[in-house]
Amino acid sequence: METDFQGFVTARSAALFRGALVLTGNRDAAEDLVQETLERACRKWRTIAAKDAPDAYVRRIMVNLANDRWRRFRRTVPQPGGPDRAAPCDEYGQVDSRDQLVRALQRLPMRMRTVVVLRYFHDLSDAEIAADLAISPSTVRSQLARGLEKLRSEVPALSRPSPRQPQGGIR
């Protein structure tokens, strides 16, 4: 466990940024979210460092801030049209698929999005997510199932198995 704040920031800021990016869908907003999260954590670091899981506490700060921002700005965010489809083997097409996924995540209700992000971007278990969000593990599972169902309906590529990558080498 990191007990000094600077060490915590060094060790966890990249993971916090990845989660913030998926929660916000925008690099600038993600940077602002991480900065505000770390600022609040810094102010209460002695209390946070004394906790059993400071990482979970800081993630909770970030999720709460993201929820507040989402509530405040949800009516002012423009809904962009879908991008043109590219060939599945095209590297730029893969970027488009990732963009579609992030946009679809943005359309999920905040709790559902948060559960999906914590599971697939932070690799947390049902119990860890439930503890972070103060909900039951069964609520985590139902939110996760509904979220994945909505994502699969909005991004059909998620329903198909991923294409096999060609294996290099000599036969």
Short mmCIF file of the C-alpha atoms (twelve columns), coordinates in Angstrom:
data_MODEL
# 
_entry.id   MODEL 
# 
loop_
_atom_site.group_PDB 
_atom_site.id 
_atom_site.type_symbol 
_atom_site.label_atom_id 
_atom_site.label_alt_id 
_atom_site.label_comp_id 
_atom_site.label_asym_id 
_atom_site.label_seq_id 
_atom_site.Cartn_x 
_atom_site.Cartn_y 
_atom_site.Cartn_z 
_atom_site.pdbx_PDB_model_num 
ATOM 1   C CA . MET A 1   0.000   0.000   0.000   1 
ATOM 2   C CA . GLU A 2   1.328   3.433   -0.928  1 
ATOM 3   C CA . THR A 3   1.312   5.673   2.134   1 
ATOM 4   C CA . ASP A 4   2.701   8.851   0.614   1 
ATOM 5   C CA . PHE A 5   0.577   10.811  -1.810  1 
ATOM 6   C CA . GLN A 6   3.287   11.380  -4.410  1 
ATOM 7   C CA . GLY A 7   3.958   7.645   -4.620  1 
ATOM 8   C CA . PHE A 8   0.247   6.974   -4.959  1 
ATOM 9   C CA . VAL A 9   -0.054  9.485   -7.800  1 
ATOM 10  C CA . THR A 10  2.943   7.988   -9.584  1 
ATOM 11  C CA . ALA A 11  1.603   4.459   -9.245  1 
ATOM 12  C CA . ARG A 12  -2.094  5.057   -9.988  1 
ATOM 13  C CA . SER A 13  -2.520  8.163   -12.148 1 
ATOM 14  C CA . ALA A 14  -2.362  6.268   -15.462 1 
ATOM 15  C CA . ALA A 15  -5.084  3.825   -14.369 1 
ATOM 16  C CA . LEU A 16  -7.188  6.691   -13.032 1 
ATOM 17  C CA . PHE A 17  -6.812  8.519   -16.352 1 
ATOM 18  C CA . ARG A 18  -7.894  5.452   -18.352 1 
ATOM 19  C CA . GLY A 19  -10.996 5.100   -16.199 1 
ATOM 20  C CA . ALA A 20  -11.737 8.820   -16.402 1 
ATOM 21  C CA . LEU A 21  -11.360 8.761   -20.188 1 
ATOM 22  C CA . VAL A 22  -13.967 6.044   -20.508 1 
ATOM 23  C CA . LEU A 23  -16.264 7.741   -18.005 1 
ATOM 24  C CA . THR A 24  -16.061 11.119  -19.761 1 
ATOM 25  C CA . GLY A 25  -15.349 10.144  -23.371 1 
ATOM 26  C CA . ASN A 26  -13.109 13.175  -23.778 1 
ATOM 27  C CA . ARG A 27  -9.368  13.508  -23.134 1 
ATOM 28  C CA . ASP A 28  -9.587  17.062  -21.789 1 
ATOM 29  C CA . ALA A 29  -12.501 16.244  -19.500 1 
ATOM 30  C CA . ALA A 30  -10.682 13.101  -18.317 1 
ATOM 31  C CA . GLU A 31  -7.575  15.115  -17.463 1 
ATOM 32  C CA . ASP A 32  -9.726  17.611  -15.554 1 
ATOM 33  C CA . LEU A 33  -11.529 14.791  -13.744 1 
ATOM 34  C CA . VAL A 34  -8.282  13.122  -12.682 1 
ATOM 35  C CA . GLN A 35  -6.827  16.448  -11.591 1 
ATOM 36  C CA . GLU A 36  -9.871  17.299  -9.502  1 
ATOM 37  C CA . THR A 37  -9.943  13.777  -8.062  1 
ATOM 38  C CA . LEU A 38  -6.292  13.940  -7.037  1 
ATOM 39  C CA . GLU A 39  -6.756  17.444  -5.654  1 
ATOM 40  C CA . ARG A 40  -9.572  16.248  -3.393  1 
ATOM 41  C CA . ALA A 41  -7.602  13.151  -2.432  1 
ATOM 42  C CA . CYS A 42  -4.569  15.257  -1.570  1 
ATOM 43  C CA . ARG A 43  -6.603  17.391  0.814   1 
ATOM 44  C CA . LYS A 44  -7.740  14.290  2.718   1 
ATOM 45  C CA . TRP A 45  -4.690  12.097  2.122   1 
ATOM 46  C CA . ARG A 46  -3.986  11.322  5.796   1 
ATOM 47  C CA . THR A 47  -7.494  9.987   6.205   1 
ATOM 48  C CA . ILE A 48  -7.403  8.146   2.877   1 
ATOM 49  C CA . ALA A 49  -3.970  6.592   3.505   1 
ATOM 50  C CA . ALA A 50  -5.233  5.196   6.802   1 
ATOM 51  C CA . LYS A 51  -8.028  3.310   5.003   1 
ATOM 52  C CA . ASP A 52  -7.699  -0.352  4.051   1 
ATOM 53  C CA . ALA A 53  -8.046  0.457   0.355   1 
ATOM 54  C CA . PRO A 54  -6.992  3.998   -0.556  1 
ATOM 55  C CA . ASP A 55  -7.220  3.123   -4.252  1 
ATOM 56  C CA . ALA A 56  -10.915 2.276   -3.906  1 
ATOM 57  C CA . TYR A 57  -11.519 5.466   -1.945  1 
ATOM 58  C CA . VAL A 58  -9.907  7.604   -4.657  1 
ATOM 59  C CA . ARG A 59  -11.814 5.737   -7.395  1 
ATOM 60  C CA . ARG A 60  -15.004 6.504   -5.501  1 
ATOM 61  C CA . ILE A 61  -14.100 10.201  -5.432  1 
ATOM 62  C CA . MET A 62  -13.581 10.061  -9.207  1 
ATOM 63  C CA . VAL A 63  -16.877 8.254   -9.842  1 
ATOM 64  C CA . ASN A 64  -18.780 10.739  -7.670  1 
ATOM 65  C CA . LEU A 65  -17.193 13.692  -9.485  1 
ATOM 66  C CA . ALA A 66  -17.994 12.104  -12.868 1 
ATOM 67  C CA . ASN A 67  -21.606 11.569  -11.759 1 
ATOM 68  C CA . ASP A 68  -21.866 15.207  -10.686 1 
ATOM 69  C CA . ARG A 69  -20.457 16.427  -14.003 1 
ATOM 70  C CA . TRP A 70  -22.704 14.110  -15.987 1 
ATOM 71  C CA . ARG A 71  -25.804 15.358  -14.173 1 
ATOM 72  C CA . ARG A 72  -24.756 18.966  -14.663 1 
ATOM 73  C CA . PHE A 73  -23.837 18.760  -18.353 1 
ATOM 74  C CA . ARG A 74  -25.950 15.932  -19.786 1 
ATOM 75  C CA . ARG A 75  -28.307 18.313  -21.564 1 
ATOM 76  C CA . THR A 76  -25.543 20.403  -23.131 1 
ATOM 77  C CA . VAL A 77  -23.518 17.550  -24.656 1 
ATOM 78  C CA . PRO A 78  -24.094 17.277  -28.422 1 
ATOM 79  C CA . GLN A 79  -24.951 13.831  -29.748 1 
ATOM 80  C CA . PRO A 80  -22.693 13.280  -32.770 1 
ATOM 81  C CA . GLY A 81  -23.720 11.152  -35.710 1 
ATOM 82  C CA . GLY A 82  -22.143 7.747   -36.288 1 
ATOM 83  C CA . PRO A 83  -18.832 7.545   -38.156 1 
ATOM 84  C CA . ASP A 84  -18.496 5.946   -41.571 1 
ATOM 85  C CA . ARG A 85  -17.717 2.239   -41.348 1 
ATOM 86  C CA . ALA A 86  -14.230 1.030   -42.247 1 
ATOM 87  C CA . ALA A 87  -13.022 -2.445  -43.198 1 
ATOM 88  C CA . PRO A 88  -12.607 -4.624  -40.072 1 
ATOM 89  C CA . CYS A 89  -8.951  -5.418  -40.854 1 
ATOM 90  C CA . ASP A 90  -8.135  -1.720  -41.273 1 
ATOM 91  C CA . GLU A 91  -6.194  -0.280  -38.315 1 
ATOM 92  C CA . TYR A 92  -8.142  2.960   -38.620 1 
ATOM 93  C CA . GLY A 93  -11.328 0.910   -38.564 1 
ATOM 94  C CA . GLN A 94  -10.248 -0.477  -35.208 1 
ATOM 95  C CA . VAL A 95  -9.858  3.080   -33.942 1 
ATOM 96  C CA . ASP A 96  -13.357 3.811   -35.234 1 
ATOM 97  C CA . SER A 97  -14.644 0.733   -33.378 1 
ATOM 98  C CA . ARG A 98  -13.041 1.948   -30.168 1 
ATOM 99  C CA . ASP A 99  -14.569 5.370   -30.750 1 
ATOM 100 C CA . GLN A 100 -17.984 3.775   -31.293 1 
ATOM 101 C CA . LEU A 101 -17.555 1.818   -28.068 1 
ATOM 102 C CA . VAL A 102 -16.667 4.922   -26.066 1 
ATOM 103 C CA . ARG A 103 -19.610 6.809   -27.580 1 
ATOM 104 C CA . ALA A 104 -21.937 3.897   -26.759 1 
ATOM 105 C CA . LEU A 105 -20.585 3.871   -23.210 1 
ATOM 106 C CA . GLN A 106 -21.384 7.573   -22.956 1 
ATOM 107 C CA . ARG A 107 -25.013 6.853   -23.813 1 
ATOM 108 C CA . LEU A 108 -25.391 4.357   -20.948 1 
ATOM 109 C CA . PRO A 109 -26.912 5.572   -17.695 1 
ATOM 110 C CA . MET A 110 -24.160 6.680   -15.335 1 
ATOM 111 C CA . ARG A 111 -24.368 3.810   -12.831 1 
ATOM 112 C CA . MET A 112 -24.413 1.223   -15.608 1 
ATOM 113 C CA . ARG A 113 -21.437 2.902   -17.302 1 
ATOM 114 C CA . THR A 114 -19.568 3.061   -14.012 1 
ATOM 115 C CA . VAL A 115 -20.105 -0.657  -13.367 1 
ATOM 116 C CA . VAL A 116 -18.876 -1.561  -16.873 1 
ATOM 117 C CA . VAL A 117 -15.816 0.698   -16.529 1 
ATOM 118 C CA . LEU A 118 -14.891 -0.636  -13.098 1 
ATOM 119 C CA . ARG A 119 -15.245 -4.239  -14.295 1 
ATOM 120 C CA . TYR A 120 -13.521 -4.074  -17.665 1 
ATOM 121 C CA . PHE A 121 -11.115 -1.159  -17.290 1 
ATOM 122 C CA . HIS A 122 -10.149 -1.620  -13.645 1 
ATOM 123 C CA . ASP A 123 -10.631 -5.429  -13.456 1 
ATOM 124 C CA . LEU A 124 -12.626 -5.258  -10.221 1 
ATOM 125 C CA . SER A 125 -14.790 -8.101  -8.935  1 
ATOM 126 C CA . ASP A 126 -18.518 -7.812  -8.207  1 
ATOM 127 C CA . ALA A 127 -17.775 -7.469  -4.487  1 
ATOM 128 C CA . GLU A 128 -15.184 -4.721  -5.053  1 
ATOM 129 C CA . ILE A 129 -17.509 -2.778  -7.351  1 
ATOM 130 C CA . ALA A 130 -20.382 -3.201  -4.892  1 
ATOM 131 C CA . ALA A 131 -18.211 -1.864  -2.073  1 
ATOM 132 C CA . ASP A 132 -16.994 1.079   -4.193  1 
ATOM 133 C CA . LEU A 133 -20.516 2.074   -5.223  1 
ATOM 134 C CA . ALA A 134 -22.338 1.105   -2.006  1 
ATOM 135 C CA . ILE A 135 -24.683 -1.263  -3.834  1 
ATOM 136 C CA . SER A 136 -25.236 -5.020  -3.620  1 
ATOM 137 C CA . PRO A 137 -23.235 -7.513  -5.728  1 
ATOM 138 C CA . SER A 138 -26.490 -8.648  -7.378  1 
ATOM 139 C CA . THR A 139 -27.155 -5.045  -8.450  1 
ATOM 140 C CA . VAL A 140 -23.636 -4.963  -9.916  1 
ATOM 141 C CA . ARG A 141 -24.338 -8.128  -11.908 1 
ATOM 142 C CA . SER A 142 -27.700 -6.879  -13.206 1 
ATOM 143 C CA . GLN A 143 -26.292 -3.451  -14.148 1 
ATOM 144 C CA . LEU A 144 -23.373 -5.156  -15.879 1 
ATOM 145 C CA . ALA A 145 -25.652 -7.527  -17.815 1 
ATOM 146 C CA . ARG A 146 -27.964 -4.707  -18.915 1 
ATOM 147 C CA . GLY A 147 -25.032 -2.479  -19.826 1 
ATOM 148 C CA . LEU A 148 -23.398 -5.157  -21.950 1 
ATOM 149 C CA . GLU A 149 -26.715 -5.915  -23.649 1 
ATOM 150 C CA . LYS A 150 -27.147 -2.233  -24.555 1 
ATOM 151 C CA . LEU A 151 -23.547 -1.974  -25.766 1 
ATOM 152 C CA . ARG A 152 -23.959 -5.070  -27.955 1 
ATOM 153 C CA . SER A 153 -27.138 -3.667  -29.493 1 
ATOM 154 C CA . GLU A 154 -25.488 -0.296  -30.249 1 
ATOM 155 C CA . VAL A 155 -22.112 -1.638  -31.388 1 
ATOM 156 C CA . PRO A 156 -22.789 -4.854  -33.341 1 
ATOM 157 C CA . ALA A 157 -19.055 -5.576  -33.616 1 
ATOM 158 C CA . LEU A 158 -19.120 -6.414  -29.893 1 
ATOM 159 C CA . SER A 159 -21.477 -9.337  -30.559 1 
ATOM 160 C CA . ARG A 160 -19.162 -10.949 -33.089 1 
ATOM 161 C CA . PRO A 161 -16.061 -12.833 -32.025 1 
ATOM 162 C CA . SER A 162 -12.911 -10.814 -32.632 1 
ATOM 163 C CA . PRO A 163 -11.101 -11.704 -35.878 1 
ATOM 164 C CA . ARG A 164 -8.060  -13.911 -35.458 1 
ATOM 165 C CA . GLN A 165 -4.796  -12.115 -35.862 1 
ATOM 166 C CA . PRO A 166 -2.445  -13.683 -38.450 1 
ATOM 167 C CA . GLN A 167 0.329   -15.618 -36.774 1 
ATOM 168 C CA . GLY A 168 3.791   -14.640 -37.958 1 
ATOM 169 C CA . GLY A 169 6.710   -17.020 -38.185 1 
ATOM 170 C CA . ILE A 170 8.202   -19.706 -40.371 1 
ATOM 171 C CA . ARG A 171 6.433   -22.998 -40.994 1 
# 
